[in-house]
Coordinates of C-alpha atoms in Angstrom, one line a residue:
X1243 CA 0.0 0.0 0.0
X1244 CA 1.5 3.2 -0.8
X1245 CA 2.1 6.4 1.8
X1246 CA 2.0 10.5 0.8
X1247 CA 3.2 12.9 2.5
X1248 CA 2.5 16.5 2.5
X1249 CA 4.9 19.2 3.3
X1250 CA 4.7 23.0 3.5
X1251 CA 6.5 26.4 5.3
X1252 CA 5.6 29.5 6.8
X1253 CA 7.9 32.5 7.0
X1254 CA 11.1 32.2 4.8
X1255 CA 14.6 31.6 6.6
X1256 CA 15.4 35.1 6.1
X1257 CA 16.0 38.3 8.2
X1258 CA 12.4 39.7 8.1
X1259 CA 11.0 37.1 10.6
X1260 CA 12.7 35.6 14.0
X1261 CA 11.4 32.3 13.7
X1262 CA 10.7 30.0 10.1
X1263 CA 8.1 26.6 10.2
X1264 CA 8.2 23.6 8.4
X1265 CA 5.2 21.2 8.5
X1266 CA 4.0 17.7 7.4
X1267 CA 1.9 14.5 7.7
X1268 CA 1.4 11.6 5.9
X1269 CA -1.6 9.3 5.5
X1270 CA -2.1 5.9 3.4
X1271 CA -4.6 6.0 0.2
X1272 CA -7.5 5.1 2.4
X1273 CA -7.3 7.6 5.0
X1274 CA -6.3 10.6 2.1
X1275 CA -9.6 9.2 0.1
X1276 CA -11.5 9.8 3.1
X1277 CA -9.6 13.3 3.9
X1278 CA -10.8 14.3 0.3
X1279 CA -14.4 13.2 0.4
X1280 CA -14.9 14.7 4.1
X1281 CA -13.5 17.8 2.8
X1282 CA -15.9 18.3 -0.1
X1283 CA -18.2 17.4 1.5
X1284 CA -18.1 20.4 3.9
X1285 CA -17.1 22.3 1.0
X1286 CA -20.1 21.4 -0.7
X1287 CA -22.1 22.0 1.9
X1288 CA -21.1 25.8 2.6
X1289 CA -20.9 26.7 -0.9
X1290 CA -16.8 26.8 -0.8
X1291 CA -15.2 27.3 -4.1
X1292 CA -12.1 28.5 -2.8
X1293 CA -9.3 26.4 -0.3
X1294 CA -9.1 27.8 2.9
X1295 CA -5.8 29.9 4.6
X1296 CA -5.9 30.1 8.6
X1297 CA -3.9 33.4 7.7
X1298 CA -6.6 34.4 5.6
X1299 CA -9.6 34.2 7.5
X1300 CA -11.0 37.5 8.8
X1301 CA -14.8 37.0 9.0
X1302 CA -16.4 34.8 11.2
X1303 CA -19.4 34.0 9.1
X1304 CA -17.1 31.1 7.7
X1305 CA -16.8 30.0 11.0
X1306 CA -18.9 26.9 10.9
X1307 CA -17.1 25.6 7.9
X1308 CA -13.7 26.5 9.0
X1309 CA -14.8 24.7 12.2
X1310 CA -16.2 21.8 10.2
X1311 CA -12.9 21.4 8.2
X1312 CA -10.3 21.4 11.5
X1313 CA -12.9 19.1 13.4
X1314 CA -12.6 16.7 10.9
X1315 CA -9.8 16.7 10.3
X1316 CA -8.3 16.2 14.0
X1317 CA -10.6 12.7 14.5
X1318 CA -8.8 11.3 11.3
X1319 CA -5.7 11.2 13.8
X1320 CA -3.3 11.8 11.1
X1321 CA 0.3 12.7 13.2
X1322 CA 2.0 15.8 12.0
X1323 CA 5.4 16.9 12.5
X1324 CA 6.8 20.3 12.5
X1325 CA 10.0 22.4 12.9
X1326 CA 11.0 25.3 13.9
X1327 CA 14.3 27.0 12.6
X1328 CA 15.9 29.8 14.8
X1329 CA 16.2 32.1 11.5
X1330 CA 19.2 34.4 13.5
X1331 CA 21.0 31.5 14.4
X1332 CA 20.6 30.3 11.2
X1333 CA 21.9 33.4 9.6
X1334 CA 24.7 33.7 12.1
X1335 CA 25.9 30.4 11.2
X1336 CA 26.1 31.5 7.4
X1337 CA 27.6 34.6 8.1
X1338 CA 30.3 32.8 9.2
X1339 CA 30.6 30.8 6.5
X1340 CA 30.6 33.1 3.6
X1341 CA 27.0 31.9 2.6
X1342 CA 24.7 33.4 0.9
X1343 CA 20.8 33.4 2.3
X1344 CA 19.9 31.8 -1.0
X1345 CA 23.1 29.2 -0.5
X1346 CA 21.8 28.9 3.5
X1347 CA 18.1 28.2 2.4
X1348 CA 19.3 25.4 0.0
X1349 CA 21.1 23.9 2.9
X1350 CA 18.1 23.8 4.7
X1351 CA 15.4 23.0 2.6
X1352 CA 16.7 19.6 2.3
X1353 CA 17.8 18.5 5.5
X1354 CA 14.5 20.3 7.3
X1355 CA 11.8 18.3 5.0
X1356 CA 14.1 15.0 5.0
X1357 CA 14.1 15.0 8.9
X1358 CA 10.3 15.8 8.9
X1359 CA 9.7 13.4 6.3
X1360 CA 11.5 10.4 8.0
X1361 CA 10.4 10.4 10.8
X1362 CA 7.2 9.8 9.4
X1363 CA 9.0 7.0 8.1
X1364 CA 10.5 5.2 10.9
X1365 CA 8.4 3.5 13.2
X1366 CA 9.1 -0.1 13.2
X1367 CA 5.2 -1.0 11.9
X1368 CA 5.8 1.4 9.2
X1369 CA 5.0 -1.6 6.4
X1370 CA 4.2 0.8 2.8
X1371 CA 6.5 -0.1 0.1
X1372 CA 5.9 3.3 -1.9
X1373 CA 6.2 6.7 -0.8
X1374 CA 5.1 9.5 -2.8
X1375 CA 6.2 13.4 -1.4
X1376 CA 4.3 16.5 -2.1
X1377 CA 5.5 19.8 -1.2
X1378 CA 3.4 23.2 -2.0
X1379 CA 4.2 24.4 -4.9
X1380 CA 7.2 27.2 -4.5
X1381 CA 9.6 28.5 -7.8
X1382 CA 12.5 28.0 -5.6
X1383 CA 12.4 24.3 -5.2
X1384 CA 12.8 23.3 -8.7
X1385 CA 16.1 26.1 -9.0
X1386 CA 17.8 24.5 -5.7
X1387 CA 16.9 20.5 -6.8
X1388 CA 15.0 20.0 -3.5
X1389 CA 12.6 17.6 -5.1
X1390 CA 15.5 14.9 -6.4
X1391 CA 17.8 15.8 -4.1
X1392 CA 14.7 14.9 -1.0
X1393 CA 14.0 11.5 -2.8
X1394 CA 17.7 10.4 -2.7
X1395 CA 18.1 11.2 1.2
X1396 CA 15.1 9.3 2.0
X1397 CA 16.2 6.5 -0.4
X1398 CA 19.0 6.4 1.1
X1399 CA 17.7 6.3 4.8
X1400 CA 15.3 3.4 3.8
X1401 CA 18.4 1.1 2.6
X1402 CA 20.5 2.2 5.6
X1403 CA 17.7 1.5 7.6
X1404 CA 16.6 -1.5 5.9
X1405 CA 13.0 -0.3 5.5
X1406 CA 10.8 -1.9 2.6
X1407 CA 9.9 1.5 1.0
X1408 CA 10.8 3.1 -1.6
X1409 CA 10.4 6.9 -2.2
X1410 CA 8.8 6.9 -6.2
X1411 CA 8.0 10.9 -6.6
X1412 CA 9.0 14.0 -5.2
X1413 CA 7.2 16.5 -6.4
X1414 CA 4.7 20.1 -6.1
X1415 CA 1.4 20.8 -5.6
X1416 CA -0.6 24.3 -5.9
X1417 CA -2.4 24.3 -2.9
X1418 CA -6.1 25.4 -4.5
X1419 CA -5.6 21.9 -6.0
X1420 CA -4.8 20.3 -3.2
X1421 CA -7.2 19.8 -0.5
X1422 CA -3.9 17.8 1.7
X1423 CA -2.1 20.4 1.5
X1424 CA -4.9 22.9 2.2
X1425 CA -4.7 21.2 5.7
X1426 CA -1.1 21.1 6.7
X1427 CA -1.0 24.7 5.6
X1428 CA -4.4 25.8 7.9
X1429 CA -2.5 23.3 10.8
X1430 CA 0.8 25.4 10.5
X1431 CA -0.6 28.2 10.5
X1432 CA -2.7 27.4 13.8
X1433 CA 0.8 26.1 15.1
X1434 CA 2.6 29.5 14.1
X1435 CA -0.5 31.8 15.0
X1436 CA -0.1 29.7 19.1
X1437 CA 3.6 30.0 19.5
X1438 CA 4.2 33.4 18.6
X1439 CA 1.0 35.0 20.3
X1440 CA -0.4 36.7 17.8
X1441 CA -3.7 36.7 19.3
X1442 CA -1.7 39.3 21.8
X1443 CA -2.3 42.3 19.1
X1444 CA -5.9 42.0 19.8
X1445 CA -6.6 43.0 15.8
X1446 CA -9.9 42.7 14.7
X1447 CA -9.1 40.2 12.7
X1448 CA -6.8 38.4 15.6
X1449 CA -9.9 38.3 17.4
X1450 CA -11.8 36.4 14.3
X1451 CA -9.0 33.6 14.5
X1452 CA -8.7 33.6 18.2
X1453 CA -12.5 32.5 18.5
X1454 CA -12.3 30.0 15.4
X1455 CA -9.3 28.7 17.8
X1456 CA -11.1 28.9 20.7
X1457 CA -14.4 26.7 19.8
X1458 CA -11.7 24.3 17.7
X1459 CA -10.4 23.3 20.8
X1460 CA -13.2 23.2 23.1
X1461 CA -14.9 21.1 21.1
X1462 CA -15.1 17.4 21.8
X1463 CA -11.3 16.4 22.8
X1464 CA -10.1 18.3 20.5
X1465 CA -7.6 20.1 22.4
X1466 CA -6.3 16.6 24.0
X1467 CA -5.7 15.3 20.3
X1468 CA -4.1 18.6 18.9
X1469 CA -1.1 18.1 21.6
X1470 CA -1.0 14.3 21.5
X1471 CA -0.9 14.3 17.1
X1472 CA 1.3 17.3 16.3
X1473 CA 5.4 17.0 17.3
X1474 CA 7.1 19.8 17.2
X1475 CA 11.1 20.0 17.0
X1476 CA 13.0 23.6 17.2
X1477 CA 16.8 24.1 15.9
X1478 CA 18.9 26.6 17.7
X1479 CA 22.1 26.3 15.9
X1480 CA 23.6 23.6 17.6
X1481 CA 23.4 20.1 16.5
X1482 CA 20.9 19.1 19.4
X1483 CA 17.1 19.4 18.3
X1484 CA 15.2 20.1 20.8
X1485 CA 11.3 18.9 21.1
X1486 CA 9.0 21.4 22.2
X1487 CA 5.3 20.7 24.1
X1488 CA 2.4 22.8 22.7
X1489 CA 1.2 22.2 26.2
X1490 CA 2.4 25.6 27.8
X1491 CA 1.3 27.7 24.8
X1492 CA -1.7 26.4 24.8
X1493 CA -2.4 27.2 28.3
X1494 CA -1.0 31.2 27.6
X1495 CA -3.4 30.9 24.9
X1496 CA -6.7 29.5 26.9
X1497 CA -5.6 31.8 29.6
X1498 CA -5.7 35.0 28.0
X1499 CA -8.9 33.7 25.8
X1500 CA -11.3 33.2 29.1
X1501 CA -10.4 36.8 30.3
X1502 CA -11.4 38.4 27.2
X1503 CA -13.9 36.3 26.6
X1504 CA -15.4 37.2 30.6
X1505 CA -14.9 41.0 29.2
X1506 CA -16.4 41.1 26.3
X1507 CA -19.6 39.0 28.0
X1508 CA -19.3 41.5 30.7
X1509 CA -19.8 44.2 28.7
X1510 CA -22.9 42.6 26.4
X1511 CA -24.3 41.7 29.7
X1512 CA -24.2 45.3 30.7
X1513 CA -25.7 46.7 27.4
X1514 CA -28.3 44.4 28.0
X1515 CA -29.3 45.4 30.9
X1516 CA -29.2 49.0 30.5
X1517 CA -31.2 48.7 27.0
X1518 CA -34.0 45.6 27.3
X1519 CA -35.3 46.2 23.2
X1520 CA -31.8 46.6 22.2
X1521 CA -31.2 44.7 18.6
X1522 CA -28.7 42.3 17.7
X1523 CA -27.3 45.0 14.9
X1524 CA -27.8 47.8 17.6
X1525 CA -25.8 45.5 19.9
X1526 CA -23.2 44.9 17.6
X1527 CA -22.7 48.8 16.9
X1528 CA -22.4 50.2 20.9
X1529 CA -20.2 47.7 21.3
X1530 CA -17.9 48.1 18.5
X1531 CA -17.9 44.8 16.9
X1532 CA -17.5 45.1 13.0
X1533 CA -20.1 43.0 10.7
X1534 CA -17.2 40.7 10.4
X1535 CA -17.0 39.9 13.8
X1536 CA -21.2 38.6 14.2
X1537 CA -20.8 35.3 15.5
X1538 CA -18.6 35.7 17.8
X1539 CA -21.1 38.3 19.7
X1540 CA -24.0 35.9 18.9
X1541 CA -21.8 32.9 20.6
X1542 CA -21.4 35.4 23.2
X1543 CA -24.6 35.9 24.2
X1544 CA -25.8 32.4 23.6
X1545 CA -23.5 31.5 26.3
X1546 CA -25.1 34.0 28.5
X1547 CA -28.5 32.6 28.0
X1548 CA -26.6 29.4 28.7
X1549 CA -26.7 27.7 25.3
X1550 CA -24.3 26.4 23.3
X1551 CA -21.7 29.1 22.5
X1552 CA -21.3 27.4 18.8
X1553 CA -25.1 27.2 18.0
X1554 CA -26.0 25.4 15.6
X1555 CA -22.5 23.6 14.5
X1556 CA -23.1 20.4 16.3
X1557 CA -26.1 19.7 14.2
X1558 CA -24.6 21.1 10.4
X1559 CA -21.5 18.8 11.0
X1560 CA -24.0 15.8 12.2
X1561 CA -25.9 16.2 8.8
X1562 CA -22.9 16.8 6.7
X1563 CA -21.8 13.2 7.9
X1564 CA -25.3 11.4 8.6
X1565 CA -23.9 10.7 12.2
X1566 CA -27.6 10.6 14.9
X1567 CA -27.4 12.3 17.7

């Protein structure tokens, strides 16, 4: 049976950013058959024509079908495997050396991907015989022979390591083609969005992600499988690699979400109070919440009627997937 595996980035290895991220998963054919047809389905049923970007969402009246997508997603328990590259260290390092960025990033986007990709690889009960790489589609992989120079390395670990597979194609994907690698990109991006505390700028449309986040995780065990499946390793610029728990970001995260959250509800509650016949749209204005931020006051002020803060989601995702309740 064969394996893929599905690789993208976030930030370059560059100056502009302090940290770059590297991501992937892998899956046999049945569980990326059933990846695909889940996915258009909730496509399908939302009207999506377009793939989806975590960075990229800014209103929350996608929220049920973003919601639908990471749900699903999470109970396939695919593993994912991510890595974080110190870019200063990095750039120190080549300094030293007399490299070029460009000659620094071809360094690394081979040895990054090939340690994310093998160690998908290497568990003992790891019994494909053909494995098959996609990487989001970038110009600069093609110009630095990532995609040949990827299938020798793990070719090479396989005989070393006398594993049965065989790595058969290395190769790109655009991503609005690609509904697996729609999904390691919005699952980096979660990643990236946690560890560096972007919610912290308290944007409007920080605040649109940080409640997509926030309902993510509360739902179900969600938040239990997001630390067990996703392993995160972080180079320093020394040849240890350290592994990193989400655990303590997430807690900064949950933390800083419940006293907003008891804030905001706070000050709905107030408004309330002071104006009985207020509408939702009046609401919305006194407040300050732009149109693109709806949901989130209407989640708001379920849970102060004690409802469910995500409404009517339960019951969309049940009918998308015929599951009784």
């Amino acid at each position: 049976m064969s394996y893929s595996i599905f690789f993208d980035e976030s930030n370059k290895l560059d100056n502009e950013k302090t940290y770059s991220y590297y991501g992937a998963y892998g899956c046999d054919v049945i569980q990326q058959r059933e990846l695909v047809m889940g996915v258009n389905k909730i496509y399908s049923r939302f009207g999506k024509k377009s793939e989806f970007h975590f960075t990229e969402y800014k209103n929350d009246r996608n929220i049920n079908a973003a919601l639908s997508v990471l749900h699903f997603f999470i109970n396939l328990d695919i593993p994912i495997n991510l890595f974080i590259v110190n870019n200063e260290q990095a750039l120190t390092l080549a300094k030293k050396r007399n490299l070029s960025i460009k000659e620094l990033r071809k360094l690394f986007y081979v040895k990054i991907p090939e340690r994310l990709f093998y160690g998908l690889t290497r568990e003992q009960d790891f019994l494909h015989d053909k494995v098959n790489i996609y990487l989001d589609h970038s110009p600069e992989y093609g110009s630095m022979r990532v995609y040949s120079k990827v299938r020798e390395q793990m070719n090479a670990h396989s005989l070393y390591r006398q594993r049965q597979y065989q790595v058969q194609e290395v190769k790109s994907k655009e991503s609005h083609q690609s509904i697996e690698i729609q999904m390691i990109d919005m699952f980096l991006g979660l990643v990236v969005y946690i560890i560096e505390q972007s919610y912290l700028d308290k944007s409007k449309k920080d605040i649109v992600k940080s409640e997509l986040l926030y309902r993510f995780l509360n739902l179900e065990q969600n938040l239990q499988k997001f630390q067990r499946q996703i392993t995160i390793y972080r180079w320093g610029g020394s040849d240890i690699i350290e592994q990193i728990s989400l655990s303590d970001y997430l807690s900064a995260f949950m933390q800083f979400k419940a006293k907003y959250d008891i804030e905001q509800m706070q000050l709905i509650m107030k408004t309330r109070m002071q104006h009985p016949q207020i509408t939702t749209k009046e609401l919305r204005n006194v407040i300050g919440y732009s149109s693109n931020m709806l949901q989130q006051m209407l989640g708001y002020i379920r849970q102060l009627d004690n409802l469910d803060r995500n409404g009517p989601f339960p019951e969309i995702y049940a009918q998308i997937f015929n599951i009784s309740q």
